[in-house]
Amino acid sequence: MNSYTNNCTGEFHLLSFSISADFQIVFFTGILLMYLLILLWNLVIVVLISLSSKLHTPMYYFLCNLSVQDIVYVSAILPKFLAITITQDLRIAFQGCIIQMFFFTFCVGTEFLLLTSMAYDRYVAICVPLHYTTIMSKGVSIILALASWLVGFLTALIHSVMVSFVSFCTSQYINHFYCDLKTMIQLASSDTTHIKTLLFVVCVVLGLFPFLLILTSYIFIISTIIKIRSSKGRAKAFSSCSSHLTVVILFYGTPLSAYMIPESEHSQEQDKMLSLLYTAVVPLLNPLVYSLRNNEVLTAVKNINQKYFRFQTAATNTMKHY
Ligand SMILES: *[C@@H]1O[C@H](CO)[C@@H](O)[C@H](O)[C@H]1NC(C)=O
């Protein structure tokens, strides 16, 4: 059985946003700039962490993973969205849709698990600092990172395979700017109860459960921080997890509210705007939060700068001899 024939015409139309022709170029430029900034910032984070040995700790390795995941995430959605906006050719092949959905689910699942691993890392660092190096060994952090990617991958695979067997014969118009699973299911002409059940289970397992773990970690972290006597020590402990806390709030706030609010209570337009915020803004804030609020990262930038300038000075000195 060829699953691709399940979509009667073999393609969908992504309705995207209804924007007037005058505004189209502005909108396109805005999204393009966001996309390039996201790629740039996240690449900078990956390069920075790889280059500075001071940042070779589990927390920054996880952050590096998060940046790689952000790059994959936006690249699955924004280029097609940009193409649709500028050409007004709204078509997307059924296979293209499934692939987009695969990468979207893969990244979102991985992201939640990476954030949970980071919360655990912060918990160990602040609550049991003396055992940090033994508990958060290189092996453990690699296992946590690998498991995050693997679970995200398997979830995405199951989703995509299931959706590729659904028939979409009545309508091919997806009222969204990418192939959003929830929007697509509403168009299905065959029974989708099993997918809805799966979606619910995944929301609980990959959304709620990690959230509770993160919450538990922070309850322990905060109660430990409160007990620290010196205010300097308290500030130091808090600053080592404030970036992560900010990112967690950003990541959880948007998708959870989008997926958990009952369908009748918010319009599809609101849903799309919220998704746009999540796809174009949050992946940009993640490296920003970490780089601007964090002394360690700023010092790493300075060190790399110094190294580079020292190299330049050496080069100019050598040049002078000739
Ligand atoms: C992801 O995290 C693991 C564990 O800390 C690390 O070994 C690996 O280098 C990271 N990979 C990337 C691409 O950031």
mmCIF file of C-alpha atoms and ligand atoms in Angstrom:
data_model
loop_
_atom_site.group_PDB
_atom_site.id
_atom_site.type_symbol
_atom_site.label_atom_id
_atom_site.label_comp_id
_atom_site.label_asym_id
_atom_site.label_seq_id
_atom_site.Cartn_x
_atom_site.Cartn_y
_atom_site.Cartn_z
ATOM 1 C CA MET A 1 0.000 0.000 0.000
ATOM 2 C CA ASN A 2 1.438 3.336 -1.015
ATOM 3 C CA SER A 3 0.657 5.824 1.702
ATOM 4 C CA TYR A 4 1.207 8.825 -0.524
ATOM 5 C CA THR A 5 -1.939 8.123 -2.485
ATOM 6 C CA ASN A 6 -3.964 8.780 0.681
ATOM 7 C CA ASN A 7 -3.980 12.450 -0.121
ATOM 8 C CA CYS A 8 -6.288 12.537 -3.103
ATOM 9 C CA THR A 9 -4.319 15.077 -5.116
ATOM 10 C CA GLY A 10 -0.904 14.433 -3.538
ATOM 11 C CA GLU A 11 -0.546 17.961 -2.214
ATOM 12 C CA PHE A 12 -1.792 20.502 0.297
ATOM 13 C CA HIS A 13 -2.194 24.260 0.286
ATOM 14 C CA LEU A 14 -0.776 26.154 3.215
ATOM 15 C CA LEU A 15 -3.073 29.117 3.683
ATOM 16 C CA SER A 16 -0.489 30.925 5.817
ATOM 17 C CA PHE A 17 -1.569 34.449 6.797
ATOM 18 C CA SER A 18 -3.877 36.666 4.799
ATOM 19 C CA ILE A 19 -1.698 39.713 4.267
ATOM 20 C CA SER A 20 -2.291 42.566 1.858
ATOM 21 C CA ALA A 21 0.077 42.816 -1.101
ATOM 22 C CA ASP A 22 1.669 46.049 0.208
ATOM 23 C CA PHE A 23 2.591 44.446 3.466
ATOM 24 C CA GLN A 24 3.896 41.253 1.895
ATOM 25 C CA ILE A 25 7.468 42.476 1.293
ATOM 26 C CA VAL A 26 7.756 43.913 4.795
ATOM 27 C CA PHE A 27 6.466 40.673 6.272
ATOM 28 C CA PHE A 28 8.829 38.614 4.113
ATOM 29 C CA THR A 29 11.840 40.765 5.034
ATOM 30 C CA GLY A 30 10.970 40.609 8.723
ATOM 31 C CA ILE A 31 10.737 36.818 8.749
ATOM 32 C CA LEU A 32 13.885 36.476 6.623
ATOM 33 C CA LEU A 33 15.842 38.682 9.027
ATOM 34 C CA MET A 34 14.571 36.667 11.978
ATOM 35 C CA TYR A 35 15.583 33.446 10.255
ATOM 36 C CA LEU A 36 19.101 34.683 9.472
ATOM 37 C CA LEU A 37 19.516 36.031 13.008
ATOM 38 C CA ILE A 38 18.424 32.713 14.504
ATOM 39 C CA LEU A 39 20.941 30.829 12.336
ATOM 40 C CA LEU A 40 23.696 33.308 13.140
ATOM 41 C CA TRP A 41 23.169 33.518 16.909
ATOM 42 C CA ASN A 42 22.833 29.793 17.355
ATOM 43 C CA LEU A 43 25.899 29.147 15.207
ATOM 44 C CA VAL A 44 27.828 31.670 17.291
ATOM 45 C CA ILE A 45 26.799 29.784 20.443
ATOM 46 C CA VAL A 46 27.872 26.420 18.972
ATOM 47 C CA VAL A 47 31.240 27.813 17.820
ATOM 48 C CA LEU A 48 31.817 29.685 21.081
ATOM 49 C CA ILE A 49 31.161 26.626 23.235
ATOM 50 C CA SER A 50 33.317 24.411 21.008
ATOM 51 C CA LEU A 51 36.212 26.891 21.073
ATOM 52 C CA SER A 52 36.376 27.816 24.752
ATOM 53 C CA SER A 53 37.546 25.051 27.057
ATOM 54 C CA LYS A 54 36.052 26.939 30.056
ATOM 55 C CA LEU A 55 32.613 26.244 28.646
ATOM 56 C CA HIS A 56 33.215 22.513 28.310
ATOM 57 C CA THR A 57 30.764 21.630 31.075
ATOM 58 C CA PRO A 58 27.524 19.606 30.832
ATOM 59 C CA MET A 59 25.378 22.735 31.019
ATOM 60 C CA TYR A 60 27.019 24.371 28.023
ATOM 61 C CA TYR A 61 27.114 21.114 26.092
ATOM 62 C CA PHE A 62 23.355 20.868 26.595
ATOM 63 C CA LEU A 63 23.005 24.471 25.496
ATOM 64 C CA CYS A 64 25.021 23.593 22.402
ATOM 65 C CA ASN A 65 22.604 20.714 21.723
ATOM 66 C CA LEU A 66 19.716 23.134 22.162
ATOM 67 C CA SER A 67 21.217 25.510 19.599
ATOM 68 C CA VAL A 68 21.710 22.719 17.058
ATOM 69 C CA GLN A 69 18.116 21.676 17.625
ATOM 70 C CA ASP A 70 16.947 25.300 17.173
ATOM 71 C CA ILE A 71 18.721 25.507 13.829
ATOM 72 C CA VAL A 72 17.065 22.298 12.603
ATOM 73 C CA TYR A 73 13.690 23.432 13.942
ATOM 74 C CA VAL A 74 13.542 26.795 12.191
ATOM 75 C CA SER A 75 15.050 25.375 9.007
ATOM 76 C CA ALA A 76 12.214 22.856 8.773
ATOM 77 C CA ILE A 77 9.587 25.572 8.837
ATOM 78 C CA LEU A 78 10.776 29.051 7.904
ATOM 79 C CA PRO A 79 12.305 28.522 4.415
ATOM 80 C CA LYS A 80 9.039 27.031 3.083
ATOM 81 C CA PHE A 81 7.061 29.764 4.824
ATOM 82 C CA LEU A 82 9.281 32.417 3.214
ATOM 83 C CA ALA A 83 8.867 30.811 -0.204
ATOM 84 C CA ILE A 84 5.093 30.743 0.190
ATOM 85 C CA THR A 85 4.997 34.373 1.299
ATOM 86 C CA ILE A 86 7.022 35.678 -1.606
ATOM 87 C CA THR A 87 5.757 33.469 -4.461
ATOM 88 C CA GLN A 88 2.148 33.107 -3.254
ATOM 89 C CA ASP A 89 2.396 29.525 -4.466
ATOM 90 C CA LEU A 90 0.793 27.860 -1.478
ATOM 91 C CA ARG A 91 1.263 24.258 -2.563
ATOM 92 C CA ILE A 92 3.239 21.732 -0.567
ATOM 93 C CA ALA A 93 3.577 18.075 -1.550
ATOM 94 C CA PHE A 94 2.105 15.487 0.807
ATOM 95 C CA GLN A 95 5.590 14.014 1.357
ATOM 96 C CA GLY A 96 6.932 17.514 2.070
ATOM 97 C CA CYS A 97 4.229 17.964 4.661
ATOM 98 C CA ILE A 98 5.069 14.682 6.381
ATOM 99 C CA ILE A 99 8.784 15.555 6.406
ATOM 100 C CA GLN A 100 8.067 18.990 7.860
ATOM 101 C CA MET A 101 5.889 17.465 10.546
ATOM 102 C CA PHE A 102 8.581 14.908 11.294
ATOM 103 C CA PHE A 103 11.255 17.543 11.928
ATOM 104 C CA PHE A 104 8.873 19.739 13.873
ATOM 105 C CA THR A 105 7.853 16.938 16.248
ATOM 106 C CA PHE A 106 11.445 15.690 16.463
ATOM 107 C CA CYS A 107 12.716 19.091 17.553
ATOM 108 C CA VAL A 108 9.939 19.966 19.978
ATOM 109 C CA GLY A 109 10.230 16.599 21.743
ATOM 110 C CA THR A 110 14.026 16.812 21.913
ATOM 111 C CA GLU A 111 13.849 20.372 23.193
ATOM 112 C CA PHE A 112 11.659 19.506 26.177
ATOM 113 C CA LEU A 113 13.896 16.605 27.133
ATOM 114 C CA LEU A 114 17.077 18.662 26.771
ATOM 115 C CA LEU A 115 15.558 21.349 28.989
ATOM 116 C CA THR A 116 14.734 18.655 31.538
ATOM 117 C CA SER A 117 18.312 17.341 31.416
ATOM 118 C CA MET A 118 19.537 20.892 31.984
ATOM 119 C CA ALA A 119 17.246 21.257 34.981
ATOM 120 C CA TYR A 120 18.646 18.043 36.440
ATOM 121 C CA ASP A 121 22.163 19.351 35.819
ATOM 122 C CA ARG A 122 21.333 22.574 37.705
ATOM 123 C CA TYR A 123 19.729 20.564 40.528
ATOM 124 C CA VAL A 124 22.887 18.481 41.005
ATOM 125 C CA ALA A 125 25.154 21.538 40.723
ATOM 126 C CA ILE A 126 23.275 23.521 43.362
ATOM 127 C CA CYS A 127 21.839 20.905 45.726
ATOM 128 C CA VAL A 128 24.634 18.298 45.776
ATOM 129 C CA PRO A 129 27.649 20.336 44.606
ATOM 130 C CA LEU A 130 30.206 18.026 46.243
ATOM 131 C CA HIS A 131 29.109 15.089 44.101
ATOM 132 C CA TYR A 132 28.593 17.114 40.930
ATOM 133 C CA THR A 133 31.545 15.716 38.993
ATOM 134 C CA THR A 134 30.689 12.113 39.846
ATOM 135 C CA ILE A 135 26.939 12.368 39.224
ATOM 136 C CA MET A 136 27.143 14.564 36.112
ATOM 137 C CA SER A 137 30.045 12.713 34.529
ATOM 138 C CA LYS A 138 30.740 12.975 30.833
ATOM 139 C CA GLY A 139 29.120 9.569 30.293
ATOM 140 C CA VAL A 140 25.913 10.557 32.074
ATOM 141 C CA SER A 141 25.569 13.839 30.195
ATOM 142 C CA ILE A 142 26.141 12.099 26.869
ATOM 143 C CA ILE A 143 23.490 9.502 27.745
ATOM 144 C CA LEU A 144 21.004 12.243 28.707
ATOM 145 C CA ALA A 145 21.651 14.168 25.488
ATOM 146 C CA LEU A 146 21.500 11.053 23.303
ATOM 147 C CA ALA A 147 18.307 9.860 25.000
ATOM 148 C CA SER A 148 16.679 13.255 24.372
ATOM 149 C CA TRP A 149 17.436 13.086 20.663
ATOM 150 C CA LEU A 150 16.458 9.426 20.423
ATOM 151 C CA VAL A 151 13.084 9.802 22.160
ATOM 152 C CA GLY A 152 12.341 12.898 20.062
ATOM 153 C CA PHE A 153 13.244 10.946 16.931
ATOM 154 C CA LEU A 154 11.079 7.926 17.774
ATOM 155 C CA THR A 155 8.078 10.091 18.673
ATOM 156 C CA ALA A 156 8.412 11.987 15.417
ATOM 157 C CA LEU A 157 8.743 8.752 13.459
ATOM 158 C CA ILE A 158 5.591 7.249 14.996
ATOM 159 C CA HIS A 159 3.628 10.460 14.363
ATOM 160 C CA SER A 160 4.730 10.752 10.761
ATOM 161 C CA VAL A 161 4.054 7.119 9.927
ATOM 162 C CA MET A 162 0.580 7.322 11.459
ATOM 163 C CA VAL A 163 -0.318 10.539 9.654
ATOM 164 C CA SER A 164 0.916 9.175 6.329
ATOM 165 C CA PHE A 165 -1.843 6.549 6.515
ATOM 166 C CA VAL A 166 -4.639 9.064 7.080
ATOM 167 C CA SER A 167 -6.830 10.041 4.103
ATOM 168 C CA PHE A 168 -7.192 13.702 3.299
ATOM 169 C CA CYS A 169 -9.739 13.674 0.510
ATOM 170 C CA THR A 170 -12.273 16.315 1.500
ATOM 171 C CA SER A 171 -9.996 19.310 1.817
ATOM 172 C CA GLN A 172 -6.369 20.125 1.145
ATOM 173 C CA TYR A 173 -6.385 23.611 2.607
ATOM 174 C CA ILE A 174 -4.311 23.772 5.795
ATOM 175 C CA ASN A 175 -5.094 26.984 7.613
ATOM 176 C CA HIS A 176 -1.557 27.369 8.953
ATOM 177 C CA PHE A 177 1.889 28.414 7.731
ATOM 178 C CA TYR A 178 3.395 24.952 8.123
ATOM 179 C CA CYS A 179 2.011 21.429 8.274
ATOM 180 C CA ASP A 180 0.714 21.568 11.809
ATOM 181 C CA LEU A 181 -0.479 18.183 13.018
ATOM 182 C CA LYS A 182 -3.432 19.501 14.992
ATOM 183 C CA THR A 183 -4.708 21.574 12.063
ATOM 184 C CA MET A 184 -4.205 18.694 9.614
ATOM 185 C CA ILE A 185 -6.122 16.190 11.712
ATOM 186 C CA GLN A 186 -9.208 18.359 11.421
ATOM 187 C CA LEU A 187 -9.062 17.895 7.641
ATOM 188 C CA ALA A 188 -8.828 14.120 7.737
ATOM 189 C CA SER A 189 -11.520 12.112 6.024
ATOM 190 C CA SER A 190 -10.654 8.881 7.801
ATOM 191 C CA ASP A 191 -10.784 8.066 11.493
ATOM 192 C CA THR A 192 -8.073 9.819 13.512
ATOM 193 C CA THR A 193 -9.024 8.806 17.044
ATOM 194 C CA HIS A 194 -5.776 6.831 17.424
ATOM 195 C CA ILE A 195 -3.684 9.866 16.412
ATOM 196 C CA LYS A 196 -5.548 12.113 18.819
ATOM 197 C CA THR A 197 -4.957 9.602 21.589
ATOM 198 C CA LEU A 198 -1.277 9.429 20.682
ATOM 199 C CA LEU A 199 -1.043 13.214 20.623
ATOM 200 C CA PHE A 200 -2.520 13.352 24.102
ATOM 201 C CA VAL A 201 -0.141 10.690 25.419
ATOM 202 C CA VAL A 202 2.827 12.497 23.852
ATOM 203 C CA CYS A 203 1.715 15.814 25.379
ATOM 204 C CA VAL A 204 1.657 14.163 28.781
ATOM 205 C CA VAL A 205 4.876 12.162 28.400
ATOM 206 C CA LEU A 206 6.980 14.787 26.606
ATOM 207 C CA GLY A 207 5.279 17.922 27.900
ATOM 208 C CA LEU A 208 3.721 17.485 31.309
ATOM 209 C CA PHE A 209 6.094 14.883 32.752
ATOM 210 C CA PRO A 210 9.312 16.827 31.939
ATOM 211 C CA PHE A 211 7.564 19.935 33.199
ATOM 212 C CA LEU A 212 6.903 18.296 36.572
ATOM 213 C CA LEU A 213 10.511 17.104 36.720
ATOM 214 C CA ILE A 214 11.757 20.625 36.001
ATOM 215 C CA LEU A 215 9.369 22.022 38.592
ATOM 216 C CA THR A 216 10.592 19.516 41.190
ATOM 217 C CA SER A 217 14.219 20.386 40.409
ATOM 218 C CA TYR A 218 13.485 24.063 40.904
ATOM 219 C CA ILE A 219 11.622 23.493 44.165
ATOM 220 C CA PHE A 220 14.759 21.778 45.485
ATOM 221 C CA ILE A 221 17.044 24.409 43.938
ATOM 222 C CA ILE A 222 15.130 27.328 45.414
ATOM 223 C CA SER A 223 14.872 25.769 48.865
ATOM 224 C CA THR A 224 18.641 25.176 48.783
ATOM 225 C CA ILE A 225 19.359 28.728 47.621
ATOM 226 C CA ILE A 226 17.180 30.198 50.371
ATOM 227 C CA LYS A 227 19.227 28.331 52.979
ATOM 228 C CA ILE A 228 22.532 29.817 51.769
ATOM 229 C CA ARG A 229 23.708 32.292 54.438
ATOM 230 C CA SER A 230 25.709 34.863 52.491
ATOM 231 C CA SER A 231 23.796 37.020 50.055
ATOM 232 C CA LYS A 232 26.731 36.852 47.641
ATOM 233 C CA GLY A 233 26.583 33.059 47.604
ATOM 234 C CA ARG A 234 22.829 33.193 47.087
ATOM 235 C CA ALA A 235 23.178 35.562 44.131
ATOM 236 C CA LYS A 236 25.890 33.383 42.606
ATOM 237 C CA ALA A 237 23.827 30.199 42.927
ATOM 238 C CA PHE A 238 20.782 31.891 41.482
ATOM 239 C CA SER A 239 22.647 33.411 38.541
ATOM 240 C CA SER A 240 23.920 29.972 37.538
ATOM 241 C CA CYS A 241 20.364 28.830 36.877
ATOM 242 C CA SER A 242 18.502 32.032 35.986
ATOM 243 C CA SER A 243 19.250 31.720 32.240
ATOM 244 C CA HIS A 244 17.899 28.204 32.195
ATOM 245 C CA LEU A 245 14.812 29.217 34.160
ATOM 246 C CA THR A 246 14.091 32.042 31.695
ATOM 247 C CA VAL A 247 14.393 29.691 28.717
ATOM 248 C CA VAL A 248 12.152 27.099 30.381
ATOM 249 C CA ILE A 249 9.434 29.687 30.969
ATOM 250 C CA LEU A 250 9.688 30.859 27.354
ATOM 251 C CA PHE A 251 9.607 27.340 25.934
ATOM 252 C CA TYR A 252 6.799 26.037 28.076
ATOM 253 C CA GLY A 253 4.629 29.123 28.088
ATOM 254 C CA THR A 254 3.834 29.227 24.390
ATOM 255 C CA PRO A 255 3.341 25.650 23.163
ATOM 256 C CA LEU A 256 1.572 24.451 26.265
ATOM 257 C CA SER A 257 -0.931 27.260 26.096
ATOM 258 C CA ALA A 258 -1.406 26.573 22.378
ATOM 259 C CA TYR A 259 -1.980 22.862 22.811
ATOM 260 C CA MET A 260 -3.893 22.783 26.043
ATOM 261 C CA ILE A 261 -6.488 25.500 25.526
ATOM 262 C CA PRO A 262 -9.694 23.874 24.205
ATOM 263 C CA GLU A 263 -10.142 24.342 20.458
ATOM 264 C CA SER A 264 -13.340 26.353 20.681
ATOM 265 C CA GLU A 265 -11.857 29.004 22.937
ATOM 266 C CA HIS A 266 -9.330 30.490 20.593
ATOM 267 C CA SER A 267 -9.408 31.208 16.918
ATOM 268 C CA GLN A 268 -7.163 29.667 14.312
ATOM 269 C CA GLU A 269 -5.700 33.137 13.639
ATOM 270 C CA GLN A 270 -4.576 33.434 17.246
ATOM 271 C CA ASP A 271 -3.147 29.943 17.052
ATOM 272 C CA LYS A 272 -1.118 30.892 13.977
ATOM 273 C CA MET A 273 0.212 34.090 15.528
ATOM 274 C CA LEU A 274 1.227 32.176 18.636
ATOM 275 C CA SER A 275 2.995 29.582 16.470
ATOM 276 C CA LEU A 276 4.779 32.315 14.556
ATOM 277 C CA LEU A 277 5.948 33.806 17.819
ATOM 278 C CA TYR A 278 7.166 30.415 18.882
ATOM 279 C CA THR A 279 8.974 29.593 15.632
ATOM 280 C CA ALA A 280 10.517 32.954 14.864
ATOM 281 C CA VAL A 281 11.116 34.527 18.250
ATOM 282 C CA VAL A 282 11.803 31.847 20.856
ATOM 283 C CA PRO A 283 14.766 30.201 19.002
ATOM 284 C CA LEU A 284 16.313 33.662 18.885
ATOM 285 C CA LEU A 285 15.797 34.404 22.560
ATOM 286 C CA ASN A 286 17.394 31.176 23.727
ATOM 287 C CA PRO A 287 20.993 32.057 22.726
ATOM 288 C CA LEU A 288 20.353 35.717 23.585
ATOM 289 C CA VAL A 289 19.264 34.919 27.129
ATOM 290 C CA TYR A 290 22.305 32.754 27.637
ATOM 291 C CA SER A 291 24.839 35.101 26.116
ATOM 292 C CA LEU A 292 23.703 38.419 27.547
ATOM 293 C CA ARG A 293 22.866 37.364 31.063
ATOM 294 C CA ASN A 294 25.801 35.153 31.569
ATOM 295 C CA ASN A 295 29.233 36.235 32.740
ATOM 296 C CA GLU A 296 30.853 32.957 31.792
ATOM 297 C CA VAL A 297 29.778 33.344 28.179
ATOM 298 C CA LEU A 298 30.841 36.996 28.082
ATOM 299 C CA THR A 299 34.256 36.052 29.485
ATOM 300 C CA ALA A 300 34.580 33.325 26.867
ATOM 301 C CA VAL A 301 33.875 35.893 24.147
ATOM 302 C CA LYS A 302 36.550 38.168 25.623
ATOM 303 C CA ASN A 303 39.070 35.336 25.810
ATOM 304 C CA ILE A 304 38.500 34.298 22.226
ATOM 305 C CA ASN A 305 38.788 37.917 21.190
ATOM 306 C CA GLN A 306 42.073 38.238 23.053
ATOM 307 C CA LYS A 307 43.422 35.043 21.567
ATOM 308 C CA TYR A 308 42.472 36.274 18.134
ATOM 309 C CA PHE A 309 44.033 39.699 18.651
ATOM 310 C CA ARG A 310 47.207 38.216 20.086
ATOM 311 C CA PHE A 311 47.406 36.099 16.981
ATOM 312 C CA GLN A 312 46.934 39.200 14.836
ATOM 313 C CA THR A 313 49.607 41.132 16.687
ATOM 314 C CA ALA A 314 52.004 38.225 16.295
ATOM 315 C CA ALA A 315 51.230 38.129 12.595
ATOM 316 C CA THR A 316 51.831 41.858 12.118
ATOM 317 C CA ASN A 317 55.081 41.626 14.092
ATOM 318 C CA THR A 318 56.308 38.826 11.865
ATOM 319 C CA MET A 319 55.335 40.862 8.839
ATOM 320 C CA LYS A 320 57.420 43.787 10.071
ATOM 321 C CA HIS A 321 60.542 41.657 10.017
ATOM 322 C CA TYR A 322 60.302 41.239 6.299
HETATM 323 C C1 LIG B 1 25.336 17.399 23.207
HETATM 324 O O1 LIG B 1 25.563 17.107 24.572
HETATM 325 C C2 LIG B 1 26.473 16.055 24.827
HETATM 326 C C3 LIG B 1 26.476 15.756 26.305
HETATM 327 O O2 LIG B 1 26.904 16.797 27.088
HETATM 328 C C4 LIG B 1 27.835 16.454 24.291
HETATM 329 O O3 LIG B 1 28.778 15.435 24.527
HETATM 330 C C5 LIG B 1 27.727 16.734 22.795
HETATM 331 O O4 LIG B 1 28.956 17.199 22.300
HETATM 332 C C6 LIG B 1 26.650 17.764 22.521
HETATM 333 N N1 LIG B 1 26.462 17.837 21.083
HETATM 334 C C7 LIG B 1 26.258 18.990 20.418
HETATM 335 C C8 LIG B 1 26.131 18.910 18.969
HETATM 336 O O5 LIG B 1 26.142 20.033 20.993
#
